mmCIF file with all atom_site columns, C-alpha atoms in Angstrom:
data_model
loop_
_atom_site.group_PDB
_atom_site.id
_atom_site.type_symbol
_atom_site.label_atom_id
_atom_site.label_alt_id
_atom_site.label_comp_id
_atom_site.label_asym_id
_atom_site.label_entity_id
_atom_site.label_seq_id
_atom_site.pdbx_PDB_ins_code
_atom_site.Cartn_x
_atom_site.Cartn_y
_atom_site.Cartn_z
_atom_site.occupancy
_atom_site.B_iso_or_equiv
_atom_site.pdbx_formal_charge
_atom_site.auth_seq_id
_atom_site.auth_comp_id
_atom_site.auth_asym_id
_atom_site.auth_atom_id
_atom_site.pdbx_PDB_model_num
ATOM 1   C CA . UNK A 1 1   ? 75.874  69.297  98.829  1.00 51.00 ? 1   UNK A CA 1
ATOM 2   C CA . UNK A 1 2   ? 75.304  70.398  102.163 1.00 55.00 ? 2   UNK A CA 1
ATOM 3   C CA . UNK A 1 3   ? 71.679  71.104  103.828 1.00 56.00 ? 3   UNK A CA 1
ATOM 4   C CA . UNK A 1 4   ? 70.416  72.992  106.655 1.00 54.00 ? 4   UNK A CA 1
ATOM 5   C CA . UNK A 1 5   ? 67.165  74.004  107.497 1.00 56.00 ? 5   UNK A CA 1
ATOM 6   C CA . UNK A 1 6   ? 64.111  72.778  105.699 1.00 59.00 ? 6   UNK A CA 1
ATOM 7   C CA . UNK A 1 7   ? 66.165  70.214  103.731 1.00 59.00 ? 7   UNK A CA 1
ATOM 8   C CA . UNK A 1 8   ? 67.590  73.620  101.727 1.00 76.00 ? 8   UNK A CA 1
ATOM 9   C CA . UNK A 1 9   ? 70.927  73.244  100.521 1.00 90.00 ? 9   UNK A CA 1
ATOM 10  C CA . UNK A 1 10  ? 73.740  75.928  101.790 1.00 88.00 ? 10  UNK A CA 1
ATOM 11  C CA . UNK A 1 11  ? 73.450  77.851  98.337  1.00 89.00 ? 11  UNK A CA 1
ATOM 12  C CA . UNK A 1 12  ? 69.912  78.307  98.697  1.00 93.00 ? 12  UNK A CA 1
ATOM 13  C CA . UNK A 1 13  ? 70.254  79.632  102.167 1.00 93.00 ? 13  UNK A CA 1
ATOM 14  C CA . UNK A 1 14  ? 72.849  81.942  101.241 1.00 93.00 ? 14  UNK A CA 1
ATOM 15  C CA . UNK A 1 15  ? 70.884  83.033  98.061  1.00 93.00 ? 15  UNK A CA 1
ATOM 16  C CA . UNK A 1 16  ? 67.601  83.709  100.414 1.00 95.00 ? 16  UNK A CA 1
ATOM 17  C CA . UNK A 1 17  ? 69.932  85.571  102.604 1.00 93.00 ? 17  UNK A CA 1
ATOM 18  C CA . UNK A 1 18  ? 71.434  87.446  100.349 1.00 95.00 ? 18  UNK A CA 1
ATOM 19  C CA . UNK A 1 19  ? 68.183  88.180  98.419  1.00 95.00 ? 19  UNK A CA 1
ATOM 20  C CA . UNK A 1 20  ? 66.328  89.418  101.271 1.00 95.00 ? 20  UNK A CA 1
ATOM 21  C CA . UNK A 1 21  ? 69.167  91.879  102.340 1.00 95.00 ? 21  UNK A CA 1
ATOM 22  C CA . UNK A 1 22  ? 69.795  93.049  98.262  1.00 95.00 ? 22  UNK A CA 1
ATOM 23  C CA . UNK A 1 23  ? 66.092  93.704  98.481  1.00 93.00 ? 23  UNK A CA 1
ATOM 24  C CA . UNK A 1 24  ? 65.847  95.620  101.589 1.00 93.00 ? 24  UNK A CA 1
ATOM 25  C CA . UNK A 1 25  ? 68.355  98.266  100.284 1.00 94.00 ? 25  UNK A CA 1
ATOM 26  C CA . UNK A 1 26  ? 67.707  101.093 98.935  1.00 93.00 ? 26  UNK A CA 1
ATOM 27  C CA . UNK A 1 27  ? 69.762  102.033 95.659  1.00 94.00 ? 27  UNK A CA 1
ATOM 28  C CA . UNK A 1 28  ? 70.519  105.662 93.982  1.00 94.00 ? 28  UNK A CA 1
ATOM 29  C CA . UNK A 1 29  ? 69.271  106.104 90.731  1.00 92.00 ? 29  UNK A CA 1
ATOM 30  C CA . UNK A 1 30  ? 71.206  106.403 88.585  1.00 92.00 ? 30  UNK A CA 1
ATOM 31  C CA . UNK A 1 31  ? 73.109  104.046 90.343  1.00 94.00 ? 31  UNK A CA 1
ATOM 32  C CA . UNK A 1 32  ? 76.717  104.599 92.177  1.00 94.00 ? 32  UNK A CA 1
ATOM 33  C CA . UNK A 1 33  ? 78.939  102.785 93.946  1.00 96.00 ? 33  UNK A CA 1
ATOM 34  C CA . UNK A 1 34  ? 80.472  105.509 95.494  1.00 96.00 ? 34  UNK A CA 1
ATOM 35  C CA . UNK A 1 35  ? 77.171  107.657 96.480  1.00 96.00 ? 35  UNK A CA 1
ATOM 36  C CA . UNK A 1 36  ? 75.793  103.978 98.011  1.00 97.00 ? 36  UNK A CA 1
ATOM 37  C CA . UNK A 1 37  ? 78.631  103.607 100.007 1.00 97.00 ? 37  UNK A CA 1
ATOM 38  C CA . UNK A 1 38  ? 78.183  107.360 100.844 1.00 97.00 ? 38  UNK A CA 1
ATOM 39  C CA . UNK A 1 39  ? 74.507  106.341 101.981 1.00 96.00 ? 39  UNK A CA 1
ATOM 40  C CA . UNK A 1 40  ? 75.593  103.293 103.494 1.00 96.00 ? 40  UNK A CA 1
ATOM 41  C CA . UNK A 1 41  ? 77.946  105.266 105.986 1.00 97.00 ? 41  UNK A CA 1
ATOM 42  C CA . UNK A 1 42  ? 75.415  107.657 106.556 1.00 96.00 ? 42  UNK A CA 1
ATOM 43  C CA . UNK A 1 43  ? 73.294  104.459 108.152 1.00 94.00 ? 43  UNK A CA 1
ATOM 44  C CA . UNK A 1 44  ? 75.608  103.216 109.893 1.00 93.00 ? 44  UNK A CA 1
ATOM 45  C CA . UNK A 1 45  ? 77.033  106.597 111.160 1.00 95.00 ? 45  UNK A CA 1
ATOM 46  C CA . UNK A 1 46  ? 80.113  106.116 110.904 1.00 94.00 ? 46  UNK A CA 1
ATOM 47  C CA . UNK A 1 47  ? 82.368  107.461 108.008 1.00 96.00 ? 47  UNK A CA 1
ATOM 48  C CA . UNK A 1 48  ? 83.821  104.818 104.852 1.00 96.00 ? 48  UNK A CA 1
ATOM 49  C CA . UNK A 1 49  ? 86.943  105.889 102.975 1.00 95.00 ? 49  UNK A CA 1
ATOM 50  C CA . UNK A 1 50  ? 87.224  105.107 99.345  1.00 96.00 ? 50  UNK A CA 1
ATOM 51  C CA . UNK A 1 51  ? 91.432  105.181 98.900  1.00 92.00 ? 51  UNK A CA 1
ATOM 52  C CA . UNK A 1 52  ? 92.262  104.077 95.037  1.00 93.00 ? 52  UNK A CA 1
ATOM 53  C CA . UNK A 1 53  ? 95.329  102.114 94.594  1.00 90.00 ? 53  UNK A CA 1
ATOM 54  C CA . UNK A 1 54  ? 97.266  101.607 91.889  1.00 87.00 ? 54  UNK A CA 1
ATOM 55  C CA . UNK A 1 55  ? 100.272 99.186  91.345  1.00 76.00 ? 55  UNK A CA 1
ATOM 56  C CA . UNK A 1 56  ? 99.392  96.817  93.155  1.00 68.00 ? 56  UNK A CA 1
ATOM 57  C CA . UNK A 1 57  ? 99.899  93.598  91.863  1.00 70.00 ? 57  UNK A CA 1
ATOM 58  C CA . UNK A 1 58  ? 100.308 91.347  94.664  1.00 69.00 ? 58  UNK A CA 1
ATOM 59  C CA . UNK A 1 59  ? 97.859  92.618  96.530  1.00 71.00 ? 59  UNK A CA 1
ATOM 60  C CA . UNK A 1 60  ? 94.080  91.724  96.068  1.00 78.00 ? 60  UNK A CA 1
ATOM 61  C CA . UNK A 1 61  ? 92.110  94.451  93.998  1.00 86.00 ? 61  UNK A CA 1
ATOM 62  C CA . UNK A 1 62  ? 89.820  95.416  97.128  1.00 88.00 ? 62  UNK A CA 1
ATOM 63  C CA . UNK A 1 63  ? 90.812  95.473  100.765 1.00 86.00 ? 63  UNK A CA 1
ATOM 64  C CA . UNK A 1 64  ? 88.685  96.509  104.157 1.00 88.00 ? 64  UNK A CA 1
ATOM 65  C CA . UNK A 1 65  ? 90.322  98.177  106.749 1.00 84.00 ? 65  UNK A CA 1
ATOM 66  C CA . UNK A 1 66  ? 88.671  98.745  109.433 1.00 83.00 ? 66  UNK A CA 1
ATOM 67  C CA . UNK A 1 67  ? 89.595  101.474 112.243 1.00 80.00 ? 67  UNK A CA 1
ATOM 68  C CA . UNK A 1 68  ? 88.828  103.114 115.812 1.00 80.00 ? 68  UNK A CA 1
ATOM 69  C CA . UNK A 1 69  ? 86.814  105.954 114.149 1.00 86.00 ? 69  UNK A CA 1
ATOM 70  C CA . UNK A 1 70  ? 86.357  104.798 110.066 1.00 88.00 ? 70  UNK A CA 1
ATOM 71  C CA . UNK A 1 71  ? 86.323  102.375 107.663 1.00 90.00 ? 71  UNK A CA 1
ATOM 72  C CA . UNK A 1 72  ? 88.842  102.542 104.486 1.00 91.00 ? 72  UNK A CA 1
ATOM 73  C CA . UNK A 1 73  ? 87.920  100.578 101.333 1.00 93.00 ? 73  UNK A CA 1
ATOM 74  C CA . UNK A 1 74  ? 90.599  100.590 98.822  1.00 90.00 ? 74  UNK A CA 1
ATOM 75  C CA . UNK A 1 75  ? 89.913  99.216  95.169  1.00 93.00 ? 75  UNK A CA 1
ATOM 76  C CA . UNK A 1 76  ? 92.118  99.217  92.521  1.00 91.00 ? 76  UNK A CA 1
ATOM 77  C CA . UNK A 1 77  ? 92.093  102.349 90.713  1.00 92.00 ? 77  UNK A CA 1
ATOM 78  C CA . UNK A 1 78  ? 93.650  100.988 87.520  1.00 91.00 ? 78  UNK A CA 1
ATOM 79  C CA . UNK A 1 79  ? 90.654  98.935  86.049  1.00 91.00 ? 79  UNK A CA 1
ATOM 80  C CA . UNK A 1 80  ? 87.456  99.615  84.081  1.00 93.00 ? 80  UNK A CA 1
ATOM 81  C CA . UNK A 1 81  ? 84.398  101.348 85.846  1.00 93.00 ? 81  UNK A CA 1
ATOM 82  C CA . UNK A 1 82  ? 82.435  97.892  85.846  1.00 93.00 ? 82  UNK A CA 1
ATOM 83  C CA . UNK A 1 83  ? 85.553  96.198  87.647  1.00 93.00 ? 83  UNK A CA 1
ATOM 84  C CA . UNK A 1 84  ? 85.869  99.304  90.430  1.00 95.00 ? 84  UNK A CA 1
ATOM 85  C CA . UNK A 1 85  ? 82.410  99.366  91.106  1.00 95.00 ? 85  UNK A CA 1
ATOM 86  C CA . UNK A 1 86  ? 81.968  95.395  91.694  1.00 96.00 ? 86  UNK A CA 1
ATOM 87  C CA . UNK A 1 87  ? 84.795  95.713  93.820  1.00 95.00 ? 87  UNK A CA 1
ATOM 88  C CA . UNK A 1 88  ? 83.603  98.694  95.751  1.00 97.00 ? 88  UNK A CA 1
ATOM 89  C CA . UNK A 1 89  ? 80.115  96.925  96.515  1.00 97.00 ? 89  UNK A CA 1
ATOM 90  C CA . UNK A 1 90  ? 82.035  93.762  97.378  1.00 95.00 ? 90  UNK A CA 1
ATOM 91  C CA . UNK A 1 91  ? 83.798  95.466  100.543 1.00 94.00 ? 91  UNK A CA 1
ATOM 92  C CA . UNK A 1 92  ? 80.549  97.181  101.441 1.00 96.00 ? 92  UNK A CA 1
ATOM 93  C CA . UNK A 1 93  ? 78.778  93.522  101.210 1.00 96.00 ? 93  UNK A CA 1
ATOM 94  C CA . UNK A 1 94  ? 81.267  92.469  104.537 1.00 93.00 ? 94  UNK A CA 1
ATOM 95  C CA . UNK A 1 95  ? 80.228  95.714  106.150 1.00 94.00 ? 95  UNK A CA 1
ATOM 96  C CA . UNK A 1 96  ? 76.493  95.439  104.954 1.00 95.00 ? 96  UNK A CA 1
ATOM 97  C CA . UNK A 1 97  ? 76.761  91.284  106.436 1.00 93.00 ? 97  UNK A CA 1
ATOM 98  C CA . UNK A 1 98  ? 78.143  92.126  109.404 1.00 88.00 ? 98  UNK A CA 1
ATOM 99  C CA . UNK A 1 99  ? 81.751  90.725  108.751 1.00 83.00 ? 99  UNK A CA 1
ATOM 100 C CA . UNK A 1 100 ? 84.640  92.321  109.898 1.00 65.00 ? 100 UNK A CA 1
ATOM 101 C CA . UNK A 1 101 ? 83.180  91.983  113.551 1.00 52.00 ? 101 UNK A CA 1
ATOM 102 C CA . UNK A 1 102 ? 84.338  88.054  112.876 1.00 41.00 ? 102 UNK A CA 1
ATOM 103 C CA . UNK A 1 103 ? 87.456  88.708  110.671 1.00 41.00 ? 103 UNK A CA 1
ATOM 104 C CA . UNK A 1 104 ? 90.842  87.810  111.424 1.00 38.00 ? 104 UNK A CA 1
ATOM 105 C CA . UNK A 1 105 ? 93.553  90.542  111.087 1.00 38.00 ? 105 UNK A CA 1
ATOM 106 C CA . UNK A 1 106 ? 95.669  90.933  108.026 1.00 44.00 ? 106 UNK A CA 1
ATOM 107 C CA . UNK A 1 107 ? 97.869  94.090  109.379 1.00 46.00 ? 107 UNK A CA 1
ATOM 108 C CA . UNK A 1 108 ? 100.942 93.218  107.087 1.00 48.00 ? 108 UNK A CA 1
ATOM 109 C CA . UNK A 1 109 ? 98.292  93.791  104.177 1.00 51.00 ? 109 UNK A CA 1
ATOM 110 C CA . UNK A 1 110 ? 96.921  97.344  105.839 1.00 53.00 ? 110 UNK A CA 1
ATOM 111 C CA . UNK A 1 111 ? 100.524 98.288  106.870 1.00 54.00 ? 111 UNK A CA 1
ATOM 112 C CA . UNK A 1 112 ? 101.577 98.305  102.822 1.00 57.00 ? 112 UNK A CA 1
ATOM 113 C CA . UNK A 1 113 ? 98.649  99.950  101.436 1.00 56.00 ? 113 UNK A CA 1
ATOM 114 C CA . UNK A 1 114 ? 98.115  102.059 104.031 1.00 58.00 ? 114 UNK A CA 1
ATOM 115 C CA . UNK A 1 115 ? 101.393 103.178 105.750 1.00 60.00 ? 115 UNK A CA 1
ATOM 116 C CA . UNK A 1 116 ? 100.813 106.152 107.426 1.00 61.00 ? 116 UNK A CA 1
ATOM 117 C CA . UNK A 1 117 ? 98.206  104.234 109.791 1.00 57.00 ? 117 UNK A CA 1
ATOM 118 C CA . UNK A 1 118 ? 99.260  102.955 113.314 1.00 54.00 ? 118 UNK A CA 1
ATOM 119 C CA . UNK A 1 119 ? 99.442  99.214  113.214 1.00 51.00 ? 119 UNK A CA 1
ATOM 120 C CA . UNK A 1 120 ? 97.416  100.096 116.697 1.00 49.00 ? 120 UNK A CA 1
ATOM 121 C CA . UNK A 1 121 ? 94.380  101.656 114.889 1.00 50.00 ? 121 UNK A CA 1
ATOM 122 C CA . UNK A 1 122 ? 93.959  98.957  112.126 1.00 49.00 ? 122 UNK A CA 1
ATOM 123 C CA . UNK A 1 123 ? 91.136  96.867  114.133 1.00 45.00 ? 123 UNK A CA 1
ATOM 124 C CA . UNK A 1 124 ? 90.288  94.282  111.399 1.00 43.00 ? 124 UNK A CA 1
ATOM 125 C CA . UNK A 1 125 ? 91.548  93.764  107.652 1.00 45.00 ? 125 UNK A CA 1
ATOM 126 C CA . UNK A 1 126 ? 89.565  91.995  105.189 1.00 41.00 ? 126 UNK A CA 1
ATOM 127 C CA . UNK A 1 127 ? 91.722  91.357  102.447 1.00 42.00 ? 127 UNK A CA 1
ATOM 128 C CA . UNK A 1 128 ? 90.408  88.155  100.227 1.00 41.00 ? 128 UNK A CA 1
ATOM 129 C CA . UNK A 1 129 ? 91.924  86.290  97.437  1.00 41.00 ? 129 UNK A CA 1
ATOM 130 C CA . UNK A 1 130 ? 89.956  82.575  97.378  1.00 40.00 ? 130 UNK A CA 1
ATOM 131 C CA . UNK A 1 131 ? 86.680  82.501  97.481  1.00 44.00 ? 131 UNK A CA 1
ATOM 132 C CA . UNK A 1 132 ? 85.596  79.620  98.977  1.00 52.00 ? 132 UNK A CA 1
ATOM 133 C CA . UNK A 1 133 ? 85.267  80.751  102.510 1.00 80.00 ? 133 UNK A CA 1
ATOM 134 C CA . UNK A 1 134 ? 81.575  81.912  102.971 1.00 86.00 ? 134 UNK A CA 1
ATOM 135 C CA . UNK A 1 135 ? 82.077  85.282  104.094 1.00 88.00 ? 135 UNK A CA 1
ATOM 136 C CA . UNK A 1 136 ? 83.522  85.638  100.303 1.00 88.00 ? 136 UNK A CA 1
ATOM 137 C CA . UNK A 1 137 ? 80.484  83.747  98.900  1.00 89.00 ? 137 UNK A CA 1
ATOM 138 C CA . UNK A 1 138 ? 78.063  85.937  100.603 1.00 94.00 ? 138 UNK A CA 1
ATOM 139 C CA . UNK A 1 139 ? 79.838  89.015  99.753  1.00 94.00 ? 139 UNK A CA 1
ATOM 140 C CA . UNK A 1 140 ? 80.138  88.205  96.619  1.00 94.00 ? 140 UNK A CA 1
ATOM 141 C CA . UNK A 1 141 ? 76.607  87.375  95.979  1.00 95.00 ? 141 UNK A CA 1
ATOM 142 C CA . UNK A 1 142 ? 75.657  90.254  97.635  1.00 96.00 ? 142 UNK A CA 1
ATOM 143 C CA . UNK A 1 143 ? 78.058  92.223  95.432  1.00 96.00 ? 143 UNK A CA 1
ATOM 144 C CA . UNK A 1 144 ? 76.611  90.471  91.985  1.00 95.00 ? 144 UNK A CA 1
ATOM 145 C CA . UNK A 1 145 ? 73.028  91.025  93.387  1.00 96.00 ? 145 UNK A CA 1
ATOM 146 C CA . UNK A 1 146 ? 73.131  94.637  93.938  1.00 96.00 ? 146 UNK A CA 1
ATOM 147 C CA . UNK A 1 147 ? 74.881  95.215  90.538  1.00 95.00 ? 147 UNK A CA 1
ATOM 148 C CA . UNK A 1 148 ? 72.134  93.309  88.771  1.00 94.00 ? 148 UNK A CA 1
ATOM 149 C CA . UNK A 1 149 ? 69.352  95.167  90.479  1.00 93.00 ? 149 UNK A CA 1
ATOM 150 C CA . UNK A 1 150 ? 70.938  98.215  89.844  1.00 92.00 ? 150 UNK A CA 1
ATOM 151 C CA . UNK A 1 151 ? 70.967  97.449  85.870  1.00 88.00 ? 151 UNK A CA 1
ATOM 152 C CA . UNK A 1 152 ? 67.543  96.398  86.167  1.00 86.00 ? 152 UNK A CA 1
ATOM 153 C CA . UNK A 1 153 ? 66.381  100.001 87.156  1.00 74.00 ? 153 UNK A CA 1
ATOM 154 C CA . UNK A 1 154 ? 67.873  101.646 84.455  1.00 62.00 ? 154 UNK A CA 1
ATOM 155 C CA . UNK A 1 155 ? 68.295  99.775  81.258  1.00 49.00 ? 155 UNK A CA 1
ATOM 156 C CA . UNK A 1 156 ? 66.905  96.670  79.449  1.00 46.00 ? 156 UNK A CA 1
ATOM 157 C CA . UNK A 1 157 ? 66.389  93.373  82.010  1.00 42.00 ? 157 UNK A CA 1
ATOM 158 C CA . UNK A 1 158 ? 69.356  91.292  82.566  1.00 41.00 ? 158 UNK A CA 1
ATOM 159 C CA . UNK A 1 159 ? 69.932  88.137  80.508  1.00 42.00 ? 159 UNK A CA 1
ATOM 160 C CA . UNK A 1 160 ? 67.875  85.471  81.993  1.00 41.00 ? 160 UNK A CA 1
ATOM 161 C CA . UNK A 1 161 ? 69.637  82.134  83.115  1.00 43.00 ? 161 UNK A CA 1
ATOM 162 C CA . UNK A 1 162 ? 71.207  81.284  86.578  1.00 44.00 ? 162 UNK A CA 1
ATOM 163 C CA . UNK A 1 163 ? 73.735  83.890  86.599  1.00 43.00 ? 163 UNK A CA 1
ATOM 164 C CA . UNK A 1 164 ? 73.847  83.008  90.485  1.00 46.00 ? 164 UNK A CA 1
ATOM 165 C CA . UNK A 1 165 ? 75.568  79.728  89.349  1.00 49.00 ? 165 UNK A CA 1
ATOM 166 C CA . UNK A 1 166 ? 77.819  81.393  87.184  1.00 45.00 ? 166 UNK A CA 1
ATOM 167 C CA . UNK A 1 167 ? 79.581  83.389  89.581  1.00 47.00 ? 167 UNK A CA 1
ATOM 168 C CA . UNK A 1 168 ? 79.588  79.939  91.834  1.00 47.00 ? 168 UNK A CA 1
ATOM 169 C CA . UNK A 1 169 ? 80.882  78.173  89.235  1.00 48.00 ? 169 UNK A CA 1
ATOM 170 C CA . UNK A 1 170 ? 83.561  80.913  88.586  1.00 44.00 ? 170 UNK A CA 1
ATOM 171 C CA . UNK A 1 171 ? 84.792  81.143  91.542  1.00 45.00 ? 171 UNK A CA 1
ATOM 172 C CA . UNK A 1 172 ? 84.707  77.267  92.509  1.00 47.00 ? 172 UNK A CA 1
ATOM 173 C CA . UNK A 1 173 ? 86.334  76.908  89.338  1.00 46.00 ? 173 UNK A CA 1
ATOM 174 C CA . UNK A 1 174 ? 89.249  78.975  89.437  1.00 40.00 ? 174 UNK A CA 1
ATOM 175 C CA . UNK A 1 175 ? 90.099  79.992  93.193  1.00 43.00 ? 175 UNK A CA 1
ATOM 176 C CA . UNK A 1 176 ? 88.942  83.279  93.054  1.00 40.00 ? 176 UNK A CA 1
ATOM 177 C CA . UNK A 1 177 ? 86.374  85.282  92.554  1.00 41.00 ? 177 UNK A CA 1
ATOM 178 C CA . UNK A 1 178 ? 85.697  87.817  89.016  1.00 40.00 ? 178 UNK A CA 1
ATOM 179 C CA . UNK A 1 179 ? 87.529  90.607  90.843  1.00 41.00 ? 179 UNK A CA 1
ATOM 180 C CA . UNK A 1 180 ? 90.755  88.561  91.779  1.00 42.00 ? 180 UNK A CA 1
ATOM 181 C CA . UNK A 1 181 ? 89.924  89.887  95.555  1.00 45.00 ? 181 UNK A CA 1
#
């Protein structure tokens, strides 16, 4: 394992970066994706889409498009509440990090989900299916963190154990991370 500053290992760094963004945001209660991501646009003043998608199957379950004037965020439409919402925060995590302004285009991936767009507007895509690149890890993290401290406001405290390591482990395990995107 890798380490940076102050002999800390790259998944501690991430997980102190991560934490100290999760903790600086401020979550509705009770908690939604969708009225975060409302809030979040708000911020940032400028508008994010939430497109559902259904039938999808090659396709990962959440994409970001970003645009000119807006951001999209389409999630798959056909999967539990849970699923949608993880996948929801997920996208907002790259916009929340900073992301797409270092993302490489995917405009084949935009073009089928999104066909009445001009190729021309379509600025970046973020459209993941391995997790081991560490924009993916961070979002991801980011993603899991928010969920958790949402739960922790209103029900019964989360398991404890290193849940951090699970989703790791998960997603080093298998290729890809819980939401397949």
């Amino acid at each position: 394992m890798r380490t940076g500053p102050a002999g800390r290992s790259e998944r501690q760094q991430l997980w102190e970066r991560c934490r100290t963004v999760a903790d600086s945001l401020q979550l509705p209660v009770p908690f939604d994706a969708a009225r975060f991501i409302a809030a979040l646009a708000e911020r940032r003043g400028r508008p994010i889409d939430l497109v559902p998608v259904t039938g999808r199957p090659q396709l990962p379950c959440g994409l970001l498009v970003t645009t000119d004037t807006a951001d999209c965020i389409l999630y798959a439409a056909d999967t539990t509440e849970l699923h949608q919402q993880h996948i929801l925060l997920h996208e907002a995590a790259h916009l929340i990090c900073g992301h797409p302004e270092s993302a490489p285009a995917a405009a084949s991936a935009a073009r089928t989900l999104l066909p009445n767009l001009s190729g021309a507007l379509v600025a970046r895509v973020l459209g993941r299916t391995v997790y081991r690149e560490p924009q993916e890890r961070e979002a991801e993290l980011l993603a899991s963190m928010i969920l958790h401290r949402a739960q922790q406001s209103v029900g019964p405290a989360a398991p404890q154990g290193n849940w951090v390591d699970a989703v790791f482990g998960r997603a080093e395990d298998s290729g890809t991370g819980p939401h397949g995107g």
